[in-house]
Amino acid sequence: MARYRAAMRIQHIPKAELHLHIEGTLEPEMVFVLARRNDVPLPYASVDELRAKYRFTDLQSFLDIYYANMAVLHTERDFHDLAEAYLLECDRNGVRHAEIFFDPQAHLDRGVSMPTIIGGLSAAVDEAGERGVSAGLILCFLRDQPAEAAEHTLRLAEPYLDRIIGVGLDSAEVGHPPSSFTDVFRRARELGLRAVAHAGEEGPPSYVWEALDELGVERIDHGIRALDDPDLVARLRAERMPLTVCPLSNVRLGSFPDISAHTLPRLLNEGLMVTLNSDDPAYFGGYVADNFAAVRDGLGVSDEQLRQLAGNSFDASFLDSERKARLRSELADWSCDEE
Ligand code: ADE
Ligand code: ZN
């Protein structure tokens, strides 16, 4: 019997996704489904009207609508369905492992409990594991809220530490330096959690230094502004510090006028440890395979470099060495019809 297989292309190369906000996978269609399910009134008449709002000028203009849309997420089932949809998308993107950010403060403030959030997300993570896609959850603190709120959030998460692999720092960056969160990151690391932080997305290189020196992070999320500081570039190279770069996000939020102006080639030429990621794919025009395709088509990144970026994603993950090695060898054996 003849067997047919969809053509594999380089963007479907096996990879890990390390910078993905689960709330940023809330597609406009799902906003409407969940609004109906939970009886939440929406200020838009249609999916198209909502999608038409997705014209951002900077990070804050995106965050305003990102937080507003979360009002439809209420029950454990909602969080499960959100994560399930993303983890099914992983299959179409070559993603074998995902480290998924979530923003509990944005839900706690609306009366949704920590067990509801973590219960729903982790049920979907367990189901994906049975299909061969591994995933972990990273609890992000909102940096535009007080450090005490982050500390309270961590205390609420302590009964569920077996369902969380790490902590992160996100939301509006400029004016909210990492150093305000030194104590809560220290406590998280004492609890055995891994640490990452958004830094150098819109903020200055000094925020990247602080994330490294004060928060003790093991990856920098974005980090594109590190190029403004040659001493920082030298340090990131020497420490092989991963930067989880999100090209389509950077273009949609105005860091670059278009993909051809993105500094990914400079980051690679500097010998930095870069991974490619989608950040908030429901808002920025594509999932991680689309980011791979965009830098190939828009920046001339070679297939060899895309292989390197995929390999980096496994190395920079928080997987144990056995699964890392298995995924590394799957990547080494992988070939696509196009190559
Ligand atoms: N939360 C969701 N997406 C984000 C981003 N790109 N930067 C900071 N916080 C975020
Ligand atoms: Zn992000």
mmCIF file of C-alpha atoms and ligand atoms in Angstrom:
data_model
loop_
_atom_site.group_PDB
_atom_site.id
_atom_site.type_symbol
_atom_site.label_atom_id
_atom_site.label_comp_id
_atom_site.label_asym_id
_atom_site.label_seq_id
_atom_site.Cartn_x
_atom_site.Cartn_y
_atom_site.Cartn_z
ATOM 1 C CA MET A 1 0.000 0.000 0.000
ATOM 2 C CA ALA A 2 1.357 3.397 -0.956
ATOM 3 C CA ARG A 3 2.233 5.592 2.007
ATOM 4 C CA TYR A 4 2.205 9.340 1.803
ATOM 5 C CA ARG A 5 4.087 11.719 4.032
ATOM 6 C CA ALA A 6 3.851 15.501 4.114
ATOM 7 C CA ALA A 7 7.052 17.039 2.733
ATOM 8 C CA MET A 8 9.445 17.811 5.578
ATOM 9 C CA ARG A 9 11.234 21.086 5.266
ATOM 10 C CA ILE A 10 14.166 22.497 7.178
ATOM 11 C CA GLN A 11 11.878 24.508 9.473
ATOM 12 C CA HIS A 12 10.449 21.214 10.784
ATOM 13 C CA ILE A 13 13.876 20.136 12.033
ATOM 14 C CA PRO A 14 13.754 18.513 15.512
ATOM 15 C CA LYS A 15 14.127 21.206 18.141
ATOM 16 C CA ALA A 16 13.233 22.412 21.630
ATOM 17 C CA GLU A 17 11.242 25.562 22.236
ATOM 18 C CA LEU A 18 12.555 27.433 25.281
ATOM 19 C CA HIS A 19 10.788 30.789 25.091
ATOM 20 C CA LEU A 20 7.043 30.441 24.798
ATOM 21 C CA HIS A 21 4.354 32.113 26.903
ATOM 22 C CA ILE A 22 1.372 29.777 27.079
ATOM 23 C CA GLU A 23 -0.981 32.758 27.329
ATOM 24 C CA GLY A 24 0.615 33.997 24.103
ATOM 25 C CA THR A 25 -0.730 30.916 22.303
ATOM 26 C CA LEU A 26 -4.325 32.000 22.947
ATOM 27 C CA GLU A 27 -5.557 32.260 19.363
ATOM 28 C CA PRO A 28 -8.390 34.720 18.604
ATOM 29 C CA GLU A 29 -10.708 31.803 17.784
ATOM 30 C CA MET A 30 -10.066 30.313 21.226
ATOM 31 C CA VAL A 31 -10.708 33.704 22.875
ATOM 32 C CA PHE A 32 -14.237 33.519 21.440
ATOM 33 C CA VAL A 33 -14.756 29.836 22.339
ATOM 34 C CA LEU A 34 -13.695 30.397 25.954
ATOM 35 C CA ALA A 35 -15.643 33.665 26.250
ATOM 36 C CA ARG A 36 -18.790 31.771 25.250
ATOM 37 C CA ARG A 37 -17.959 28.838 27.539
ATOM 38 C CA ASN A 38 -17.415 31.100 30.559
ATOM 39 C CA ASP A 39 -19.954 33.793 29.774
ATOM 40 C CA VAL A 40 -17.316 36.520 29.526
ATOM 41 C CA PRO A 41 -18.408 39.581 27.517
ATOM 42 C CA LEU A 42 -15.928 40.633 24.814
ATOM 43 C CA PRO A 43 -15.521 44.146 23.430
ATOM 44 C CA TYR A 44 -15.175 42.735 19.882
ATOM 45 C CA ALA A 45 -17.930 41.504 17.570
ATOM 46 C CA SER A 46 -15.814 38.940 15.704
ATOM 47 C CA VAL A 47 -12.506 37.093 15.477
ATOM 48 C CA ASP A 48 -11.544 39.357 12.581
ATOM 49 C CA GLU A 49 -12.245 42.475 14.619
ATOM 50 C CA LEU A 50 -10.037 41.150 17.429
ATOM 51 C CA ARG A 51 -7.252 40.135 15.055
ATOM 52 C CA ALA A 52 -7.334 43.604 13.493
ATOM 53 C CA LYS A 53 -6.164 44.980 16.870
ATOM 54 C CA TYR A 54 -2.894 43.061 16.593
ATOM 55 C CA ARG A 55 -0.869 46.013 15.319
ATOM 56 C CA PHE A 56 1.723 46.717 17.954
ATOM 57 C CA THR A 57 4.137 49.614 18.294
ATOM 58 C CA ASP A 58 6.139 48.300 21.254
ATOM 59 C CA LEU A 59 6.042 45.743 24.065
ATOM 60 C CA GLN A 60 3.482 47.657 26.167
ATOM 61 C CA SER A 61 1.007 47.989 23.293
ATOM 62 C CA PHE A 62 1.102 44.196 22.972
ATOM 63 C CA LEU A 63 0.909 43.515 26.722
ATOM 64 C CA ASP A 64 -2.268 45.593 27.019
ATOM 65 C CA ILE A 65 -4.194 43.245 24.720
ATOM 66 C CA TYR A 66 -2.356 40.108 25.896
ATOM 67 C CA TYR A 67 -3.534 40.678 29.490
ATOM 68 C CA ALA A 68 -7.027 41.764 28.398
ATOM 69 C CA ASN A 69 -7.580 38.546 26.408
ATOM 70 C CA MET A 70 -6.650 36.404 29.427
ATOM 71 C CA ALA A 71 -9.986 37.395 31.019
ATOM 72 C CA VAL A 72 -11.539 34.395 29.217
ATOM 73 C CA LEU A 73 -9.343 31.852 31.079
ATOM 74 C CA HIS A 74 -11.120 30.624 34.208
ATOM 75 C CA THR A 75 -11.257 26.889 34.781
ATOM 76 C CA GLU A 76 -8.750 24.065 34.967
ATOM 77 C CA ARG A 77 -10.238 22.826 31.685
ATOM 78 C CA ASP A 78 -9.482 26.205 30.027
ATOM 79 C CA PHE A 79 -5.813 26.028 31.042
ATOM 80 C CA HIS A 80 -5.669 22.413 29.924
ATOM 81 C CA ASP A 81 -7.205 23.186 26.528
ATOM 82 C CA LEU A 82 -4.856 26.131 25.987
ATOM 83 C CA ALA A 83 -1.753 24.049 26.693
ATOM 84 C CA GLU A 84 -3.096 21.048 24.783
ATOM 85 C CA ALA A 85 -3.562 23.170 21.655
ATOM 86 C CA TYR A 86 0.037 24.430 21.853
ATOM 87 C CA LEU A 87 1.467 20.983 22.548
ATOM 88 C CA LEU A 88 -0.389 19.589 19.505
ATOM 89 C CA GLU A 89 1.081 22.452 17.473
ATOM 90 C CA CYS A 90 4.525 21.231 18.603
ATOM 91 C CA ASP A 91 4.016 18.125 16.440
ATOM 92 C CA ARG A 92 3.631 20.362 13.352
ATOM 93 C CA ASN A 93 6.741 22.375 14.245
ATOM 94 C CA GLY A 94 9.302 19.681 14.942
ATOM 95 C CA VAL A 95 9.232 20.575 18.650
ATOM 96 C CA ARG A 96 10.256 17.530 20.699
ATOM 97 C CA HIS A 97 10.568 19.420 23.987
ATOM 98 C CA ALA A 98 9.056 22.678 25.262
ATOM 99 C CA GLU A 99 9.812 24.791 28.331
ATOM 100 C CA ILE A 100 6.631 26.783 28.779
ATOM 101 C CA PHE A 101 6.246 30.109 30.595
ATOM 102 C CA PHE A 102 3.075 30.945 32.456
ATOM 103 C CA ASP A 103 2.048 34.177 34.232
ATOM 104 C CA PRO A 104 0.147 33.157 37.391
ATOM 105 C CA GLN A 105 -0.121 36.709 38.745
ATOM 106 C CA ALA A 106 -2.242 37.694 35.748
ATOM 107 C CA HIS A 107 -4.743 34.986 36.755
ATOM 108 C CA LEU A 108 -4.516 35.151 40.557
ATOM 109 C CA ASP A 109 -5.426 38.839 40.333
ATOM 110 C CA ARG A 110 -8.673 37.788 38.585
ATOM 111 C CA GLY A 111 -9.575 35.242 41.264
ATOM 112 C CA VAL A 112 -8.216 32.122 39.515
ATOM 113 C CA SER A 113 -6.361 29.873 41.969
ATOM 114 C CA MET A 114 -2.840 28.455 41.634
ATOM 115 C CA PRO A 115 -4.070 24.810 41.659
ATOM 116 C CA THR A 116 -6.530 25.620 38.858
ATOM 117 C CA ILE A 117 -3.752 27.086 36.707
ATOM 118 C CA ILE A 118 -1.080 24.489 37.417
ATOM 119 C CA GLY A 119 -3.555 21.588 37.430
ATOM 120 C CA GLY A 120 -4.806 22.401 33.938
ATOM 121 C CA LEU A 121 -1.408 23.122 32.404
ATOM 122 C CA SER A 122 0.294 20.101 33.925
ATOM 123 C CA ALA A 123 -2.482 17.692 32.823
ATOM 124 C CA ALA A 124 -1.808 18.747 29.208
ATOM 125 C CA VAL A 125 1.953 18.402 29.784
ATOM 126 C CA ASP A 126 1.435 14.817 31.015
ATOM 127 C CA GLU A 127 -0.698 13.937 27.980
ATOM 128 C CA ALA A 128 1.911 15.347 25.578
ATOM 129 C CA GLY A 129 4.578 13.270 27.336
ATOM 130 C CA GLU A 130 2.606 10.144 26.456
ATOM 131 C CA ARG A 131 2.816 11.191 22.765
ATOM 132 C CA GLY A 132 6.600 11.707 23.008
ATOM 133 C CA VAL A 133 6.665 15.505 23.403
ATOM 134 C CA SER A 134 8.301 16.407 26.715
ATOM 135 C CA ALA A 135 7.535 19.707 28.415
ATOM 136 C CA GLY A 136 8.197 21.647 31.600
ATOM 137 C CA LEU A 137 6.547 24.686 33.175
ATOM 138 C CA ILE A 138 8.389 27.898 34.102
ATOM 139 C CA LEU A 139 6.570 30.243 36.471
ATOM 140 C CA CYS A 140 7.192 33.867 35.492
ATOM 141 C CA PHE A 141 7.049 36.805 37.866
ATOM 142 C CA LEU A 142 5.601 40.038 36.493
ATOM 143 C CA ARG A 143 8.407 42.598 36.789
ATOM 144 C CA ASP A 144 6.013 45.561 36.627
ATOM 145 C CA GLN A 145 4.430 44.354 39.899
ATOM 146 C CA PRO A 146 6.168 44.737 43.296
ATOM 147 C CA ALA A 147 8.769 42.174 44.380
ATOM 148 C CA GLU A 148 6.505 41.308 47.350
ATOM 149 C CA ALA A 149 3.854 40.105 44.889
ATOM 150 C CA ALA A 150 6.441 37.822 43.282
ATOM 151 C CA GLU A 151 7.377 36.474 46.729
ATOM 152 C CA HIS A 152 3.712 35.799 47.537
ATOM 153 C CA THR A 153 3.288 34.044 44.181
ATOM 154 C CA LEU A 154 6.267 31.786 44.850
ATOM 155 C CA ARG A 155 4.821 30.853 48.262
ATOM 156 C CA LEU A 156 1.518 29.912 46.593
ATOM 157 C CA ALA A 157 3.434 27.715 44.136
ATOM 158 C CA GLU A 158 5.466 25.850 46.773
ATOM 159 C CA PRO A 159 2.955 22.965 47.139
ATOM 160 C CA TYR A 160 3.303 22.322 43.373
ATOM 161 C CA LEU A 161 7.080 22.436 42.982
ATOM 162 C CA ASP A 162 7.107 18.979 41.438
ATOM 163 C CA ARG A 163 5.120 20.456 38.501
ATOM 164 C CA ILE A 164 7.457 23.422 37.877
ATOM 165 C CA ILE A 165 11.005 23.361 36.514
ATOM 166 C CA GLY A 166 11.948 26.987 36.977
ATOM 167 C CA VAL A 167 11.135 30.651 37.392
ATOM 168 C CA GLY A 168 11.325 33.503 34.913
ATOM 169 C CA LEU A 169 10.811 37.264 34.780
ATOM 170 C CA ASP A 170 8.622 38.935 32.166
ATOM 171 C CA SER A 171 6.183 41.784 31.370
ATOM 172 C CA ALA A 172 7.076 45.467 30.833
ATOM 173 C CA GLU A 173 10.860 45.701 30.948
ATOM 174 C CA VAL A 174 11.992 49.331 30.796
ATOM 175 C CA GLY A 175 12.031 50.877 34.292
ATOM 176 C CA HIS A 176 11.793 47.451 35.962
ATOM 177 C CA PRO A 177 15.355 46.166 36.428
ATOM 178 C CA PRO A 178 16.063 42.560 37.422
ATOM 179 C CA SER A 179 17.833 43.597 40.636
ATOM 180 C CA SER A 180 14.460 44.282 42.338
ATOM 181 C CA PHE A 181 13.858 40.513 42.223
ATOM 182 C CA THR A 182 17.158 39.287 43.671
ATOM 183 C CA ASP A 183 15.624 37.866 46.878
ATOM 184 C CA VAL A 184 12.767 35.971 45.237
ATOM 185 C CA PHE A 185 15.116 34.442 42.657
ATOM 186 C CA ARG A 186 17.494 33.388 45.439
ATOM 187 C CA ARG A 187 14.607 31.710 47.256
ATOM 188 C CA ALA A 188 13.476 29.978 44.034
ATOM 189 C CA ARG A 189 16.988 28.642 43.414
ATOM 190 C CA GLU A 190 17.171 27.430 47.028
ATOM 191 C CA LEU A 191 13.971 25.498 46.330
ATOM 192 C CA GLY A 192 15.748 23.745 43.453
ATOM 193 C CA LEU A 193 14.162 25.718 40.622
ATOM 194 C CA ARG A 194 16.101 26.779 37.514
ATOM 195 C CA ALA A 195 16.223 30.498 36.704
ATOM 196 C CA VAL A 196 15.797 32.485 33.492
ATOM 197 C CA ALA A 197 14.816 36.106 32.845
ATOM 198 C CA HIS A 198 13.739 38.367 30.006
ATOM 199 C CA ALA A 199 16.480 40.977 29.637
ATOM 200 C CA GLY A 200 17.684 43.162 26.804
ATOM 201 C CA GLU A 201 14.434 42.930 24.832
ATOM 202 C CA GLU A 202 13.727 46.669 25.048
ATOM 203 C CA GLY A 203 15.833 47.297 28.150
ATOM 204 C CA PRO A 204 19.541 48.175 28.273
ATOM 205 C CA PRO A 205 22.542 45.804 28.504
ATOM 206 C CA SER A 206 22.817 46.634 32.220
ATOM 207 C CA TYR A 207 19.633 44.584 32.758
ATOM 208 C CA VAL A 208 21.379 41.568 31.199
ATOM 209 C CA TRP A 209 24.349 42.033 33.553
ATOM 210 C CA GLU A 210 21.926 42.218 36.507
ATOM 211 C CA ALA A 211 20.038 39.104 35.422
ATOM 212 C CA LEU A 212 23.341 37.211 35.325
ATOM 213 C CA ASP A 213 24.939 38.628 38.465
ATOM 214 C CA GLU A 214 21.963 39.202 40.758
ATOM 215 C CA LEU A 215 19.378 36.654 39.661
ATOM 216 C CA GLY A 216 21.812 33.860 38.775
ATOM 217 C CA VAL A 217 19.960 33.005 35.569
ATOM 218 C CA GLU A 218 21.005 30.150 33.295
ATOM 219 C CA ARG A 219 19.495 31.662 30.135
ATOM 220 C CA ILE A 220 18.663 35.156 28.958
ATOM 221 C CA ASP A 221 15.317 35.540 27.204
ATOM 222 C CA HIS A 222 15.750 37.797 24.147
ATOM 223 C CA GLY A 223 19.064 39.512 25.015
ATOM 224 C CA ILE A 224 19.190 41.229 21.614
ATOM 225 C CA ARG A 225 20.344 44.523 23.135
ATOM 226 C CA ALA A 226 23.468 42.827 24.479
ATOM 227 C CA LEU A 227 25.095 43.756 21.162
ATOM 228 C CA ASP A 228 25.263 47.361 22.413
ATOM 229 C CA ASP A 229 27.913 46.309 24.970
ATOM 230 C CA PRO A 230 31.067 44.542 23.687
ATOM 231 C CA ASP A 231 32.140 43.508 27.213
ATOM 232 C CA LEU A 232 28.781 41.838 27.741
ATOM 233 C CA VAL A 233 29.037 40.057 24.382
ATOM 234 C CA ALA A 234 32.472 38.741 25.413
ATOM 235 C CA ARG A 235 31.064 37.452 28.694
ATOM 236 C CA LEU A 236 28.027 35.779 27.095
ATOM 237 C CA ARG A 237 30.359 34.081 24.584
ATOM 238 C CA ALA A 238 32.839 32.952 27.248
ATOM 239 C CA GLU A 239 30.056 31.477 29.412
ATOM 240 C CA ARG A 240 28.169 30.021 26.444
ATOM 241 C CA MET A 241 25.120 31.716 27.942
ATOM 242 C CA PRO A 242 22.016 30.879 25.897
ATOM 243 C CA LEU A 243 19.966 33.730 24.421
ATOM 244 C CA THR A 244 16.426 32.641 23.549
ATOM 245 C CA VAL A 245 15.841 34.893 20.545
ATOM 246 C CA CYS A 246 12.362 35.443 19.044
ATOM 247 C CA PRO A 247 12.730 37.035 15.599
ATOM 248 C CA LEU A 248 9.059 37.465 14.593
ATOM 249 C CA SER A 249 8.280 38.886 18.035
ATOM 250 C CA ASN A 250 11.116 41.419 17.754
ATOM 251 C CA VAL A 251 9.793 42.611 14.400
ATOM 252 C CA ARG A 252 6.135 42.785 15.522
ATOM 253 C CA LEU A 253 7.097 44.758 18.650
ATOM 254 C CA GLY A 254 9.175 47.251 16.700
ATOM 255 C CA SER A 255 12.745 46.392 17.673
ATOM 256 C CA PHE A 256 13.474 45.982 13.947
ATOM 257 C CA PRO A 257 11.549 47.472 11.013
ATOM 258 C CA ASP A 258 11.450 44.095 9.235
ATOM 259 C CA ILE A 259 13.022 40.665 9.409
ATOM 260 C CA SER A 260 15.879 41.626 7.074
ATOM 261 C CA ALA A 261 17.075 44.135 9.703
ATOM 262 C CA HIS A 262 17.195 41.602 12.552
ATOM 263 C CA THR A 263 20.605 41.245 14.215
ATOM 264 C CA LEU A 264 20.477 37.437 14.431
ATOM 265 C CA PRO A 265 23.388 37.136 11.945
ATOM 266 C CA ARG A 266 25.489 39.444 14.139
ATOM 267 C CA LEU A 267 24.656 37.383 17.227
ATOM 268 C CA LEU A 268 25.753 34.249 15.362
ATOM 269 C CA ASN A 269 28.906 35.898 13.998
ATOM 270 C CA GLU A 270 29.810 36.893 17.549
ATOM 271 C CA GLY A 271 29.779 33.199 18.423
ATOM 272 C CA LEU A 272 26.859 33.487 20.855
ATOM 273 C CA MET A 273 24.746 30.534 21.954
ATOM 274 C CA VAL A 274 21.406 31.425 20.333
ATOM 275 C CA THR A 275 18.130 29.521 20.115
ATOM 276 C CA LEU A 276 15.080 30.417 17.998
ATOM 277 C CA ASN A 277 11.637 30.665 19.561
ATOM 278 C CA SER A 278 8.148 32.056 18.997
ATOM 279 C CA ASP A 279 7.426 33.991 22.256
ATOM 280 C CA ASP A 280 3.681 34.664 21.723
ATOM 281 C CA PRO A 281 2.831 32.924 18.455
ATOM 282 C CA ALA A 282 -0.899 33.744 18.435
ATOM 283 C CA TYR A 283 0.046 37.434 18.301
ATOM 284 C CA PHE A 284 3.251 37.594 16.275
ATOM 285 C CA GLY A 285 2.420 35.792 13.045
ATOM 286 C CA GLY A 286 3.743 32.307 13.567
ATOM 287 C CA TYR A 287 4.920 29.364 15.626
ATOM 288 C CA VAL A 288 8.556 28.320 15.952
ATOM 289 C CA ALA A 289 8.815 26.674 12.517
ATOM 290 C CA ASP A 290 7.656 29.992 11.035
ATOM 291 C CA ASN A 291 10.520 31.707 12.885
ATOM 292 C CA PHE A 292 12.985 29.232 11.363
ATOM 293 C CA ALA A 293 11.507 29.871 7.902
ATOM 294 C CA ALA A 294 11.531 33.653 8.415
ATOM 295 C CA VAL A 295 15.242 33.867 9.242
ATOM 296 C CA ARG A 296 16.107 31.543 6.371
ATOM 297 C CA ASP A 297 14.033 33.504 3.836
ATOM 298 C CA GLY A 298 14.511 36.995 5.275
ATOM 299 C CA LEU A 299 18.086 36.882 6.551
ATOM 300 C CA GLY A 300 19.719 34.173 4.460
ATOM 301 C CA VAL A 301 20.503 32.025 7.507
ATOM 302 C CA SER A 302 21.845 28.778 6.051
ATOM 303 C CA ASP A 303 20.460 25.290 6.603
ATOM 304 C CA GLU A 304 23.694 24.464 8.437
ATOM 305 C CA GLN A 305 23.119 27.401 10.793
ATOM 306 C CA LEU A 306 19.501 26.309 11.318
ATOM 307 C CA ARG A 307 20.813 22.871 12.322
ATOM 308 C CA GLN A 308 23.169 24.601 14.755
ATOM 309 C CA LEU A 309 20.302 26.630 16.215
ATOM 310 C CA ALA A 310 18.218 23.462 16.666
ATOM 311 C CA GLY A 311 21.153 21.726 18.375
ATOM 312 C CA ASN A 312 21.628 24.719 20.664
ATOM 313 C CA SER A 313 17.998 24.420 21.758
ATOM 314 C CA PHE A 314 18.608 20.931 23.156
ATOM 315 C CA ASP A 315 21.902 21.950 24.789
ATOM 316 C CA ALA A 316 20.314 25.019 26.403
ATOM 317 C CA SER A 317 17.286 23.114 27.709
ATOM 318 C CA PHE A 318 16.843 21.901 31.275
ATOM 319 C CA LEU A 319 16.483 18.292 30.116
ATOM 320 C CA ASP A 320 18.517 15.551 31.745
ATOM 321 C CA SER A 321 21.607 14.435 29.859
ATOM 322 C CA GLU A 322 20.040 11.169 28.687
ATOM 323 C CA ARG A 323 17.106 12.812 26.857
ATOM 324 C CA LYS A 324 19.376 15.561 25.560
ATOM 325 C CA ALA A 325 21.622 12.913 24.002
ATOM 326 C CA ARG A 326 18.634 11.070 22.497
ATOM 327 C CA LEU A 327 17.287 14.260 20.920
ATOM 328 C CA ARG A 328 20.768 15.248 19.745
ATOM 329 C CA SER A 329 21.122 11.924 17.921
ATOM 330 C CA GLU A 330 17.631 12.260 16.400
ATOM 331 C CA LEU A 331 18.762 15.632 15.062
ATOM 332 C CA ALA A 332 22.005 14.175 13.683
ATOM 333 C CA ASP A 333 20.033 11.484 11.814
ATOM 334 C CA TRP A 334 17.363 13.860 10.525
ATOM 335 C CA SER A 335 17.141 14.780 6.888
ATOM 336 C CA CYS A 336 14.458 16.712 5.072
ATOM 337 C CA ASP A 337 13.189 16.175 1.542
ATOM 338 C CA GLU A 338 14.256 19.663 0.554
ATOM 339 C CA GLU A 339 17.962 19.426 1.480
HETATM 340 N N1 ADE B 1 5.021 38.438 28.238
HETATM 341 C C1 ADE B 1 4.586 37.832 27.134
HETATM 342 N N2 ADE B 1 5.384 38.113 26.100
HETATM 343 C C2 ADE B 1 6.368 38.919 26.565
HETATM 344 C C3 ADE B 1 7.494 39.535 25.994
HETATM 345 N N3 ADE B 1 7.802 39.410 24.695
HETATM 346 N N4 ADE B 1 8.261 40.311 26.778
HETATM 347 C C4 ADE B 1 7.966 40.463 28.056
HETATM 348 N N5 ADE B 1 6.920 39.907 28.659
HETATM 349 C C5 ADE B 1 6.125 39.127 27.916
HETATM 350 ZN ZN ZN B 2 8.872 36.390 26.093
#
